[in-house]
C-alpha positions as YAML, in Angstrom:
chain: A
units: angstrom
residues:
- id: 1
  name: MET
  ca: [-18.87, 7.24, -8.85]
- id: 2
  name: ASP
  ca: [-19.25, 10.87, -9.90]
- id: 3
  name: ARG
  ca: [-16.27, 12.52, -8.17]
- id: 4
  name: ILE
  ca: [-13.88, 12.28, -11.13]
- id: 5
  name: ASP
  ca: [-13.38, 15.76, -12.63]
- id: 6
  name: ASN
  ca: [-14.52, 15.74, -16.27]
- id: 7
  name: SER
  ca: [-11.94, 18.35, -17.26]
- id: 8
  name: LYS
  ca: [-9.19, 16.15, -15.85]
- id: 9
  name: THR
  ca: [-10.43, 13.04, -17.60]
- id: 10
  name: ALA
  ca: [-10.42, 14.88, -20.94]
- id: 11
  name: SER
  ca: [-6.78, 15.84, -20.33]
- id: 12
  name: LEU
  ca: [-5.93, 12.31, -19.20]
- id: 13
  name: ARG
  ca: [-7.49, 10.78, -22.30]
- id: 14
  name: ASP
  ca: [-5.33, 13.04, -24.45]
- id: 15
  name: ILE
  ca: [-2.17, 12.29, -22.44]
- id: 16
  name: PHE
  ca: [-2.69, 8.53, -22.72]
- id: 17
  name: GLN
  ca: [-3.32, 8.81, -26.45]
- id: 18
  name: LYS
  ca: [-0.08, 10.74, -27.07]
- id: 19
  name: SER
  ca: [2.22, 8.77, -24.75]
- id: 20
  name: MET
  ca: [4.06, 5.66, -25.90]
- id: 21
  name: GLN
  ca: [6.90, 5.08, -23.41]
- id: 22
  name: ILE
  ca: [5.17, 4.86, -20.02]
- id: 23
  name: VAL
  ca: [6.44, 4.02, -16.55]
- id: 24
  name: THR
  ca: [4.25, 3.15, -13.57]
- id: 25
  name: VAL
  ca: [5.76, 3.67, -10.11]
- id: 26
  name: SER
  ca: [4.55, 2.81, -6.62]
- id: 27
  name: HIS
  ca: [5.85, 3.12, -3.08]
- id: 28
  name: THR
  ca: [8.60, 1.43, -1.13]
- id: 29
  name: ARG
  ca: [7.79, -1.94, 0.44]
- id: 30
  name: PRO
  ca: [4.96, -2.55, -2.05]
- id: 31
  name: ASP
  ca: [1.76, -4.09, -0.70]
- id: 32
  name: GLY
  ca: [-1.22, -5.58, -2.50]
- id: 33
  name: ASP
  ca: [-2.71, -2.22, -3.45]
- id: 34
  name: ALA
  ca: [0.60, -0.93, -4.82]
- id: 35
  name: VAL
  ca: [1.06, -4.04, -6.95]
- id: 36
  name: GLY
  ca: [-2.60, -4.37, -7.95]
- id: 37
  name: SER
  ca: [-2.98, -0.74, -9.03]
- id: 38
  name: SER
  ca: [0.36, -0.77, -10.88]
- id: 39
  name: PHE
  ca: [-0.32, -3.98, -12.77]
- id: 40
  name: GLY
  ca: [-3.94, -3.03, -13.46]
- id: 41
  name: MET
  ca: [-2.84, 0.24, -15.05]
- id: 42
  name: ALA
  ca: [0.10, -1.34, -16.90]
- id: 43
  name: ARG
  ca: [-2.00, -4.16, -18.35]
- id: 44
  name: TRP
  ca: [-4.65, -1.77, -19.63]
- id: 45
  name: LEU
  ca: [-1.99, 0.45, -21.20]
- id: 46
  name: ARG
  ca: [-0.36, -2.54, -22.91]
- id: 47
  name: SER
  ca: [-3.74, -3.53, -24.29]
- id: 48
  name: ARG
  ca: [-3.71, -0.09, -25.98]
- id: 49
  name: GLY
  ca: [-0.35, -0.81, -27.63]
- id: 50
  name: LYS
  ca: [1.82, 1.15, -25.19]
- id: 51
  name: GLN
  ca: [5.31, 0.23, -24.02]
- id: 52
  name: VAL
  ca: [5.08, 0.04, -20.23]
- id: 53
  name: THR
  ca: [7.71, -0.50, -17.54]
- id: 54
  name: THR
  ca: [6.59, -1.08, -13.95]
- id: 55
  name: ILE
  ca: [9.00, 0.10, -11.26]
- id: 56
  name: PHE
  ca: [8.91, -0.66, -7.54]
- id: 57
  name: PRO
  ca: [11.50, 0.71, -5.09]
- id: 58
  name: ASP
  ca: [11.82, -2.72, -3.46]
- id: 59
  name: PRO
  ca: [11.06, -6.31, -4.48]
- id: 60
  name: VAL
  ca: [7.47, -7.49, -4.12]
- id: 61
  name: PRO
  ca: [6.87, -9.93, -1.21]
- id: 62
  name: ALA
  ca: [6.61, -13.58, -2.19]
- id: 63
  name: THR
  ca: [3.04, -13.61, -0.84]
- id: 64
  name: LEU
  ca: [2.05, -11.48, -3.84]
- id: 65
  name: ASP
  ca: [3.78, -13.60, -6.49]
- id: 66
  name: PHE
  ca: [0.40, -14.80, -7.74]
- id: 67
  name: LEU
  ca: [-0.26, -11.32, -9.16]
- id: 68
  name: PHE
  ca: [2.58, -11.56, -11.68]
- id: 69
  name: THR
  ca: [2.04, -12.65, -15.27]
- id: 70
  name: ASP
  ca: [4.95, -13.34, -17.60]
- id: 71
  name: ALA
  ca: [4.41, -9.94, -19.21]
- id: 72
  name: ASP
  ca: [4.58, -8.27, -15.79]
- id: 73
  name: ARG
  ca: [7.83, -10.01, -14.89]
- id: 74
  name: ASN
  ca: [9.45, -9.11, -18.20]
- id: 75
  name: ALA
  ca: [8.60, -5.42, -17.76]
- id: 76
  name: CYS
  ca: [9.16, -5.03, -14.00]
- id: 77
  name: LEU
  ca: [12.16, -3.36, -12.36]
- id: 78
  name: PHE
  ca: [13.15, -3.01, -8.70]
- id: 79
  name: TYR
  ca: [15.28, -0.03, -7.76]
- id: 80
  name: THR
  ca: [17.24, -1.82, -5.04]
- id: 81
  name: GLU
  ca: [18.24, -4.47, -7.59]
- id: 82
  name: SER
  ca: [18.61, -2.40, -10.80]
- id: 83
  name: PRO
  ca: [19.03, 1.30, -10.00]
- id: 84
  name: ALA
  ca: [20.65, 2.18, -13.33]
- id: 85
  name: ALA
  ca: [17.91, 0.47, -15.34]
- id: 86
  name: CYS
  ca: [15.22, 2.27, -13.31]
- id: 87
  name: ALA
  ca: [16.91, 5.64, -13.87]
- id: 88
  name: GLU
  ca: [17.20, 4.92, -17.60]
- id: 89
  name: ALA
  ca: [13.52, 3.94, -17.87]
- id: 90
  name: LEU
  ca: [12.40, 7.12, -16.13]
- id: 91
  name: GLN
  ca: [14.68, 9.24, -18.30]
- id: 92
  name: ALA
  ca: [13.28, 7.68, -21.48]
- id: 93
  name: ALA
  ca: [9.61, 7.87, -20.45]
- id: 94
  name: ASP
  ca: [7.20, 10.41, -21.87]
- id: 95
  name: LEU
  ca: [4.65, 9.59, -19.12]
- id: 96
  name: VAL
  ca: [5.05, 8.50, -15.49]
- id: 97
  name: VAL
  ca: [1.99, 7.25, -13.59]
- id: 98
  name: CYS
  ca: [2.47, 7.25, -9.81]
- id: 99
  name: LEU
  ca: [0.10, 5.01, -7.87]
- id: 100
  name: ASP
  ca: [-0.66, 4.53, -4.17]
- id: 101
  name: PHE
  ca: [1.69, 7.16, -2.74]
- id: 102
  name: PRO
  ca: [1.10, 10.89, -2.31]
- id: 103
  name: GLN
  ca: [4.67, 12.22, -2.26]
- id: 104
  name: PHE
  ca: [7.86, 11.32, -4.11]
- id: 105
  name: ARG
  ca: [9.68, 10.67, -0.81]
- id: 106
  name: ARG
  ca: [7.56, 7.53, -0.38]
- id: 107
  name: ALA
  ca: [9.47, 6.06, -3.32]
- id: 108
  name: GLU
  ca: [12.71, 6.57, -1.33]
- id: 109
  name: GLY
  ca: [15.69, 5.95, -3.67]
- id: 110
  name: LEU
  ca: [13.61, 6.73, -6.74]
- id: 111
  name: GLU
  ca: [12.76, 10.24, -5.51]
- id: 112
  name: PRO
  ca: [15.55, 12.18, -7.26]
- id: 113
  name: PHE
  ca: [14.93, 10.39, -10.56]
- id: 114
  name: LEU
  ca: [11.21, 11.13, -10.37]
- id: 115
  name: ARG
  ca: [11.93, 14.79, -9.68]
- id: 116
  name: ASP
  ca: [14.45, 15.02, -12.53]
- id: 117
  name: SER
  ca: [12.23, 13.25, -15.07]
- id: 118
  name: LYS
  ca: [10.98, 15.52, -17.86]
- id: 119
  name: ALA
  ca: [8.03, 13.21, -18.50]
- id: 120
  name: CYS
  ca: [4.42, 14.18, -17.87]
- id: 121
  name: LYS
  ca: [3.55, 12.93, -14.37]
- id: 122
  name: ILE
  ca: [0.16, 11.72, -13.17]
- id: 123
  name: LEU
  ca: [-0.83, 10.87, -9.59]
- id: 124
  name: ILE
  ca: [-3.55, 8.35, -8.71]
- id: 125
  name: ASP
  ca: [-3.69, 7.96, -4.94]
- id: 126
  name: HIS
  ca: [-5.98, 7.78, -1.89]
- id: 127
  name: HIS
  ca: [-3.69, 9.04, 0.89]
- id: 128
  name: PRO
  ca: [-3.90, 12.50, 2.46]
- id: 129
  name: GLY
  ca: [-1.32, 15.21, 1.71]
- id: 130
  name: PRO
  ca: [-0.67, 14.81, -2.03]
- id: 131
  name: GLU
  ca: [2.35, 16.62, -3.44]
- id: 132
  name: THR
  ca: [0.19, 18.27, -6.09]
- id: 133
  name: GLY
  ca: [2.85, 20.69, -7.33]
- id: 134
  name: SER
  ca: [5.02, 17.83, -8.58]
- id: 135
  name: PHE
  ca: [2.39, 16.40, -10.92]
- id: 136
  name: ASP
  ca: [0.83, 17.56, -14.18]
- id: 137
  name: LEU
  ca: [-2.44, 15.86, -13.28]
- id: 138
  name: CYS
  ca: [-3.64, 14.67, -9.86]
- id: 139
  name: PHE
  ca: [-6.43, 12.25, -9.03]
- id: 140
  name: SER
  ca: [-6.41, 12.26, -5.24]
- id: 141
  name: GLU
  ca: [-9.36, 10.98, -3.18]
- id: 142
  name: THR
  ca: [-9.22, 10.00, 0.48]
- id: 143
  name: ASP
  ca: [-12.82, 8.79, 0.79]
- id: 144
  name: ILE
  ca: [-12.14, 5.73, -1.31]
- id: 145
  name: SER
  ca: [-10.91, 2.27, -0.42]
- id: 146
  name: SER
  ca: [-7.66, 2.09, -2.34]
- id: 147
  name: ALA
  ca: [-5.53, 3.31, -5.21]
- id: 148
  name: SER
  ca: [-6.77, 0.28, -7.14]
- id: 149
  name: GLU
  ca: [-10.37, 1.41, -6.78]
- id: 150
  name: LEU
  ca: [-9.50, 4.97, -7.74]
- id: 151
  name: ALA
  ca: [-7.56, 3.74, -10.78]
- id: 152
  name: PHE
  ca: [-10.64, 1.78, -11.83]
- id: 153
  name: TRP
  ca: [-12.92, 4.82, -11.60]
- id: 154
  name: VAL
  ca: [-10.41, 7.05, -13.39]
- id: 155
  name: LEU
  ca: [-10.15, 4.56, -16.24]
- id: 156
  name: ASP
  ca: [-13.91, 4.12, -16.26]
- id: 157
  name: ALA
  ca: [-14.34, 7.89, -16.55]
- id: 158
  name: ILE
  ca: [-12.32, 7.97, -19.79]
- id: 159
  name: GLY
  ca: [-14.32, 5.07, -21.21]
- id: 160
  name: ALA
  ca: [-11.54, 2.47, -20.90]
- id: 161
  name: GLN
  ca: [-12.44, -1.13, -21.67]
- id: 162
  name: LEU
  ca: [-10.55, -3.23, -19.15]
- id: 163
  name: PRO
  ca: [-9.12, -6.58, -20.18]
- id: 164
  name: LEU
  ca: [-9.77, -9.33, -17.65]
- id: 165
  name: ASP
  ca: [-6.18, -9.45, -16.40]
- id: 166
  name: ALA
  ca: [-6.25, -5.70, -15.64]
- id: 167
  name: ALA
  ca: [-9.58, -6.00, -13.83]
- id: 168
  name: THR
  ca: [-8.25, -8.93, -11.79]
- id: 169
  name: ALA
  ca: [-5.21, -6.94, -10.64]
- id: 170
  name: LEU
  ca: [-7.37, -3.97, -9.58]
- id: 171
  name: MET
  ca: [-9.79, -6.26, -7.75]
- id: 172
  name: ALA
  ca: [-6.87, -7.88, -5.91]
- id: 173
  name: GLY
  ca: [-5.48, -4.50, -4.87]
- id: 174
  name: MET
  ca: [-8.82, -3.29, -3.56]
- id: 175
  name: THR
  ca: [-9.48, -6.56, -1.72]
- id: 176
  name: THR
  ca: [-6.15, -6.48, 0.13]
- id: 177
  name: ASP
  ca: [-6.44, -2.81, 1.09]
- id: 178
  name: THR
  ca: [-9.93, -3.27, 2.54]
- id: 179
  name: ASN
  ca: [-8.92, -6.55, 4.22]
- id: 180
  name: ASN
  ca: [-11.64, -8.26, 2.22]
- id: 181
  name: PHE
  ca: [-14.19, -5.45, 2.79]
- id: 182
  name: ALA
  ca: [-13.54, -5.31, 6.56]
- id: 183
  name: ASN
  ca: [-12.39, -1.67, 6.53]
- id: 184
  name: SER
  ca: [-12.34, 1.47, 4.34]
- id: 185
  name: THR
  ca: [-15.29, 0.17, 2.34]
- id: 186
  name: PHE
  ca: [-17.56, 2.71, 0.64]
- id: 187
  name: PRO
  ca: [-20.62, 2.38, -1.62]
- id: 188
  name: SER
  ca: [-18.31, 2.97, -4.57]
- id: 189
  name: THR
  ca: [-16.15, 0.04, -3.41]
- id: 190
  name: LEU
  ca: [-19.05, -2.38, -3.58]
- id: 191
  name: GLU
  ca: [-20.09, -0.95, -6.93]
- id: 192
  name: MET
  ca: [-16.57, -1.51, -8.24]
- id: 193
  name: ALA
  ca: [-16.61, -5.09, -6.97]
- id: 194
  name: ALA
  ca: [-19.89, -5.76, -8.76]
- id: 195
  name: ARG
  ca: [-18.46, -4.33, -11.97]
- id: 196
  name: MET
  ca: [-15.38, -6.53, -11.64]
- id: 197
  name: LEU
  ca: [-17.50, -9.63, -11.24]
- id: 198
  name: ASP
  ca: [-19.47, -8.65, -14.33]
- id: 199
  name: LEU
  ca: [-16.19, -8.44, -16.22]
- id: 200
  name: GLY
  ca: [-15.44, -12.04, -15.25]
- id: 201
  name: VAL
  ca: [-13.02, -11.65, -12.33]
- id: 202
  name: ASP
  ca: [-12.82, -14.93, -10.39]
- id: 203
  name: ARG
  ca: [-13.20, -13.67, -6.82]
- id: 204
  name: ASP
  ca: [-13.04, -17.17, -5.32]
- id: 205
  name: ALA
  ca: [-9.64, -17.73, -6.91]
- id: 206
  name: LEU
  ca: [-8.43, -14.33, -5.69]
- id: 207
  name: ILE
  ca: [-9.52, -15.04, -2.11]
- id: 208
  name: ALA
  ca: [-7.69, -18.36, -2.25]
- id: 209
  name: ASP
  ca: [-4.53, -16.68, -3.53]
- id: 210
  name: ILE
  ca: [-4.66, -13.79, -1.04]
- id: 211
  name: TYR
  ca: [-5.83, -15.45, 2.17]
- id: 212
  name: HIS
  ca: [-5.51, -19.23, 1.82]
- id: 213
  name: SER
  ca: [-2.01, -19.72, 0.43]
- id: 214
  name: TYR
  ca: [0.28, -18.71, 3.26]
- id: 215
  name: ASP
  ca: [3.26, -20.68, 4.47]
- id: 216
  name: GLU
  ca: [2.79, -22.69, 7.67]
- id: 217
  name: ARG
  ca: [5.32, -20.40, 9.38]
- id: 218
  name: ARG
  ca: [2.94, -17.45, 9.14]
- id: 219
  name: LEU
  ca: [0.19, -19.21, 11.11]
- id: 220
  name: ARG
  ca: [2.57, -20.46, 13.78]
- id: 221
  name: ALA
  ca: [4.13, -17.00, 14.12]
- id: 222
  name: MET
  ca: [0.69, -15.44, 14.34]
- id: 223
  name: GLY
  ca: [-0.22, -17.70, 17.22]
- id: 224
  name: LEU
  ca: [3.00, -16.97, 19.09]
- id: 225
  name: LEU
  ca: [2.70, -13.21, 18.68]
- id: 226
  name: LEU
  ca: [-0.93, -13.21, 19.77]
- id: 227
  name: GLN
  ca: [-0.01, -15.23, 22.83]
- id: 228
  name: GLU
  ca: [2.65, -12.64, 23.71]
- id: 229
  name: MET
  ca: [0.48, -9.62, 22.84]
- id: 230
  name: THR
  ca: [0.22, -6.90, 25.47]
- id: 231
  name: LEU
  ca: [-3.11, -5.26, 26.33]
- id: 232
  name: THR
  ca: [-2.96, -1.92, 28.13]
- id: 233
  name: PRO
  ca: [-5.62, -0.45, 30.43]
- id: 234
  name: ASP
  ca: [-6.16, 2.27, 27.80]
- id: 235
  name: GLY
  ca: [-7.53, -0.21, 25.26]
- id: 236
  name: VAL
  ca: [-4.34, -0.59, 23.21]
- id: 237
  name: ALA
  ca: [-3.03, -3.94, 22.01]
- id: 238
  name: TYR
  ca: [0.54, -4.12, 20.78]
- id: 239
  name: MET
  ca: [2.87, -6.77, 19.41]
- id: 240
  name: ILE
  ca: [6.61, -6.37, 18.86]
- id: 241
  name: LEU
  ca: [8.58, -8.59, 16.50]
- id: 242
  name: SER
  ca: [12.32, -8.28, 17.04]
- id: 243
  name: ALA
  ca: [14.77, -8.94, 14.22]
- id: 244
  name: GLU
  ca: [16.14, -11.94, 16.12]
- id: 245
  name: ARG
  ca: [12.67, -13.42, 16.57]
- id: 246
  name: ARG
  ca: [11.73, -12.70, 12.95]
- id: 247
  name: ASP
  ca: [14.78, -14.57, 11.71]
- id: 248
  name: ALA
  ca: [14.24, -17.45, 14.11]
- id: 249
  name: LEU
  ca: [10.68, -17.84, 12.84]
- id: 250
  name: GLY
  ca: [11.85, -17.67, 9.23]
- id: 251
  name: LEU
  ca: [9.55, -14.76, 8.36]
- id: 252
  name: GLY
  ca: [10.13, -12.83, 5.16]
- id: 253
  name: ASP
  ca: [8.67, -9.62, 3.75]
- id: 254
  name: GLY
  ca: [4.90, -9.86, 3.59]
- id: 255
  name: ASP
  ca: [4.63, -12.77, 6.03]
- id: 256
  name: THR
  ca: [3.33, -10.49, 8.79]
- id: 257
  name: GLU
  ca: [0.91, -8.57, 6.56]
- id: 258
  name: GLY
  ca: [-2.40, -8.14, 8.36]
- id: 259
  name: PHE
  ca: [-1.16, -9.13, 11.83]
- id: 260
  name: VAL
  ca: [-1.97, -5.65, 13.10]
- id: 261
  name: ASN
  ca: [-5.67, -6.15, 12.34]
- id: 262
  name: LEU
  ca: [-6.09, -9.22, 14.54]
- id: 263
  name: PRO
  ca: [-6.31, -7.62, 18.02]
- id: 264
  name: LEU
  ca: [-9.20, -5.40, 16.89]
- id: 265
  name: ALA
  ca: [-11.39, -8.50, 17.22]
- id: 266
  name: ILE
  ca: [-11.15, -8.01, 21.00]
- id: 267
  name: ARG
  ca: [-14.15, -6.03, 22.28]
- id: 268
  name: ASP
  ca: [-12.26, -3.59, 24.51]
- id: 269
  name: VAL
  ca: [-9.37, -2.91, 22.15]
- id: 270
  name: ARG
  ca: [-9.55, 0.54, 20.58]
- id: 271
  name: MET
  ca: [-6.18, 0.56, 18.86]
- id: 272
  name: SER
  ca: [-3.71, -2.08, 17.66]
- id: 273
  name: ILE
  ca: [0.00, -1.39, 17.09]
- id: 274
  name: PHE
  ca: [2.44, -3.80, 15.43]
- id: 275
  name: LEU
  ca: [6.20, -3.21, 15.42]
- id: 276
  name: ARG
  ca: [8.63, -5.10, 13.18]
- id: 277
  name: GLU
  ca: [12.32, -4.51, 13.76]
- id: 278
  name: GLU
  ca: [14.71, -3.81, 10.92]
- id: 279
  name: GLU
  ca: [18.20, -2.31, 10.93]
- id: 280
  name: GLY
  ca: [18.06, 0.76, 13.15]
- id: 281
  name: VAL
  ca: [14.29, 1.11, 13.03]
- id: 282
  name: TYR
  ca: [10.96, -0.43, 13.88]
- id: 283
  name: ARG
  ca: [8.40, -0.40, 11.08]
- id: 284
  name: VAL
  ca: [5.12, 0.58, 12.75]
- id: 285
  name: SER
  ca: [1.60, -0.37, 11.67]
- id: 286
  name: ILE
  ca: [-1.41, 1.10, 13.48]
- id: 287
  name: ARG
  ca: [-5.11, 0.25, 13.18]
- id: 288
  name: SER
  ca: [-7.97, 1.64, 15.23]
- id: 289
  name: LYS
  ca: [-11.69, 1.48, 15.70]
- id: 290
  name: ARG
  ca: [-14.03, 4.33, 14.90]
- id: 291
  name: GLY
  ca: [-13.54, 7.30, 17.23]
- id: 292
  name: CYS
  ca: [-9.85, 6.57, 17.79]
- id: 293
  name: SER
  ca: [-7.29, 8.08, 15.40]
- id: 294
  name: ALA
  ca: [-4.52, 5.85, 14.07]
- id: 295
  name: LYS
  ca: [-3.47, 8.75, 11.84]
- id: 296
  name: GLN
  ca: [-2.91, 11.09, 14.79]
- id: 297
  name: MET
  ca: [-0.93, 8.47, 16.67]
- id: 298
  name: ALA
  ca: [1.28, 7.78, 13.65]
- id: 299
  name: SER
  ca: [1.96, 11.41, 12.82]
- id: 300
  name: LYS
  ca: [2.54, 12.58, 16.40]
- id: 301
  name: TRP
  ca: [4.68, 9.76, 17.74]
- id: 302
  name: PHE
  ca: [5.96, 7.60, 14.87]
- id: 303
  name: HIS
  ca: [7.10, 9.95, 12.06]
- id: 304
  name: GLY
  ca: [4.26, 8.73, 9.89]
- id: 305
  name: GLY
  ca: [0.69, 9.25, 8.81]
- id: 306
  name: GLY
  ca: [-2.05, 7.65, 6.78]
- id: 307
  name: HIS
  ca: [-5.78, 7.24, 7.09]
- id: 308
  name: GLU
  ca: [-7.89, 7.93, 10.17]
- id: 309
  name: MET
  ca: [-8.12, 4.27, 11.18]
- id: 310
  name: ALA
  ca: [-5.17, 2.80, 9.26]
- id: 311
  name: ALA
  ca: [-1.75, 4.40, 9.46]
- id: 312
  name: GLY
  ca: [1.92, 3.66, 9.80]
- id: 313
  name: GLY
  ca: [5.32, 5.08, 10.56]
- id: 314
  name: LYS
  ca: [8.72, 4.36, 12.04]
- id: 315
  name: LEU
  ca: [10.33, 4.27, 15.47]
- id: 316
  name: PHE
  ca: [14.07, 4.93, 15.37]
- id: 317
  name: PHE
  ca: [16.74, 3.95, 17.85]
- id: 318
  name: PRO
  ca: [18.65, 5.58, 19.41]
- id: 319
  name: GLN
  ca: [16.89, 8.74, 18.13]
- id: 320
  name: ASP
  ca: [13.43, 7.98, 19.59]
- id: 321
  name: ILE
  ca: [14.26, 5.21, 22.06]
- id: 322
  name: PRO
  ca: [17.68, 4.24, 23.44]
- id: 323
  name: THR
  ca: [17.53, 0.58, 22.38]
- id: 324
  name: PRO
  ca: [15.01, -1.77, 20.71]
- id: 325
  name: VAL
  ca: [13.98, -3.21, 24.07]
- id: 326
  name: ASP
  ca: [12.62, 0.20, 25.10]
- id: 327
  name: ALA
  ca: [9.86, 0.05, 22.48]
- id: 328
  name: ALA
  ca: [7.22, -1.39, 24.80]
- id: 329
  name: ALA
  ca: [7.67, 1.35, 27.39]
- id: 330
  name: TYR
  ca: [7.52, 3.99, 24.64]
- id: 331
  name: ILE
  ca: [4.26, 2.61, 23.24]
- id: 332
  name: GLU
  ca: [2.63, 2.51, 26.65]
- id: 333
  name: LYS
  ca: [3.76, 6.05, 27.46]
- id: 334
  name: VAL
  ca: [2.60, 7.72, 24.23]
- id: 335
  name: THR
  ca: [-0.69, 5.84, 23.94]
- id: 336
  name: HIS
  ca: [-1.56, 6.62, 27.55]
- id: 337
  name: GLU
  ca: [-0.78, 10.28, 26.93]
- id: 338
  name: ASP
  ca: [-2.89, 10.44, 23.77]
- id: 339
  name: LEU
  ca: [-5.83, 8.19, 24.59]
- id: 340
  name: CYS
  ca: [-6.59, 9.05, 28.22]
...
């Protein structure tokens, strides 16, 4: 991996050396890459004697509980639960490391505190459209699997020696964001994985924790949603999970992670769209096959964005559609308009 700017790594090395009170921050509704990159960075920094607080805008889904160590739990804050403590930590920090989100708005309630912080701010992210003017140092690469992979290469470039727990967190983040190497996998991704194994990361244990430890409800819900899935003549598969159905199935945050990928196994499906209803909005996940842009669909029709074949956004009601039940008609209309 030779894309890391040497002049930036020299500055980063100096910043890390001088900083003692450090905060890591990631995006709202944290996923495996957000948690893996945050904990990987925090654990390495603690191994260097730094005081580190990890902040997430929202609680981490129970499906990612396996990533927490006692040290992580003791130094982790959630803005929706402890806004004052999060604001205090950011005010006291001399360094803020932002991981897996390109713009402060993706941290939602934390945005004003991030903007007001006088700390040095570093970005490590793989999404397009970084808010470069808000950071003192930016490491932004889109042709890379995940923020966890980029964090690994940034740390490698400054000669960091990763403790095993930090390497394990970064490996977990990369594995979840590539769906176990099924998408967004580059030569550098496989090189990182090899390096992680050399460091002693137990990949078999990680795979068991990530993919083989779900609640029974997830599998039953997956079957029901696949049975009800709609396939359009334009090669689009979509599934809609209403709030009422979600509650009836007993599904919590994280329980539907990865559902959007499943319809891509169908030969004639070019794009998969998954909607999950929350208060006043559908959360939208979009995945596509090569030659079909999930990013364009998300940005044009769902107030979102992302990567070319993996993107997301929101569908509001009554702003975008009159009522939640109009979502299916909206999806069929906009996908037909874009894909035909």
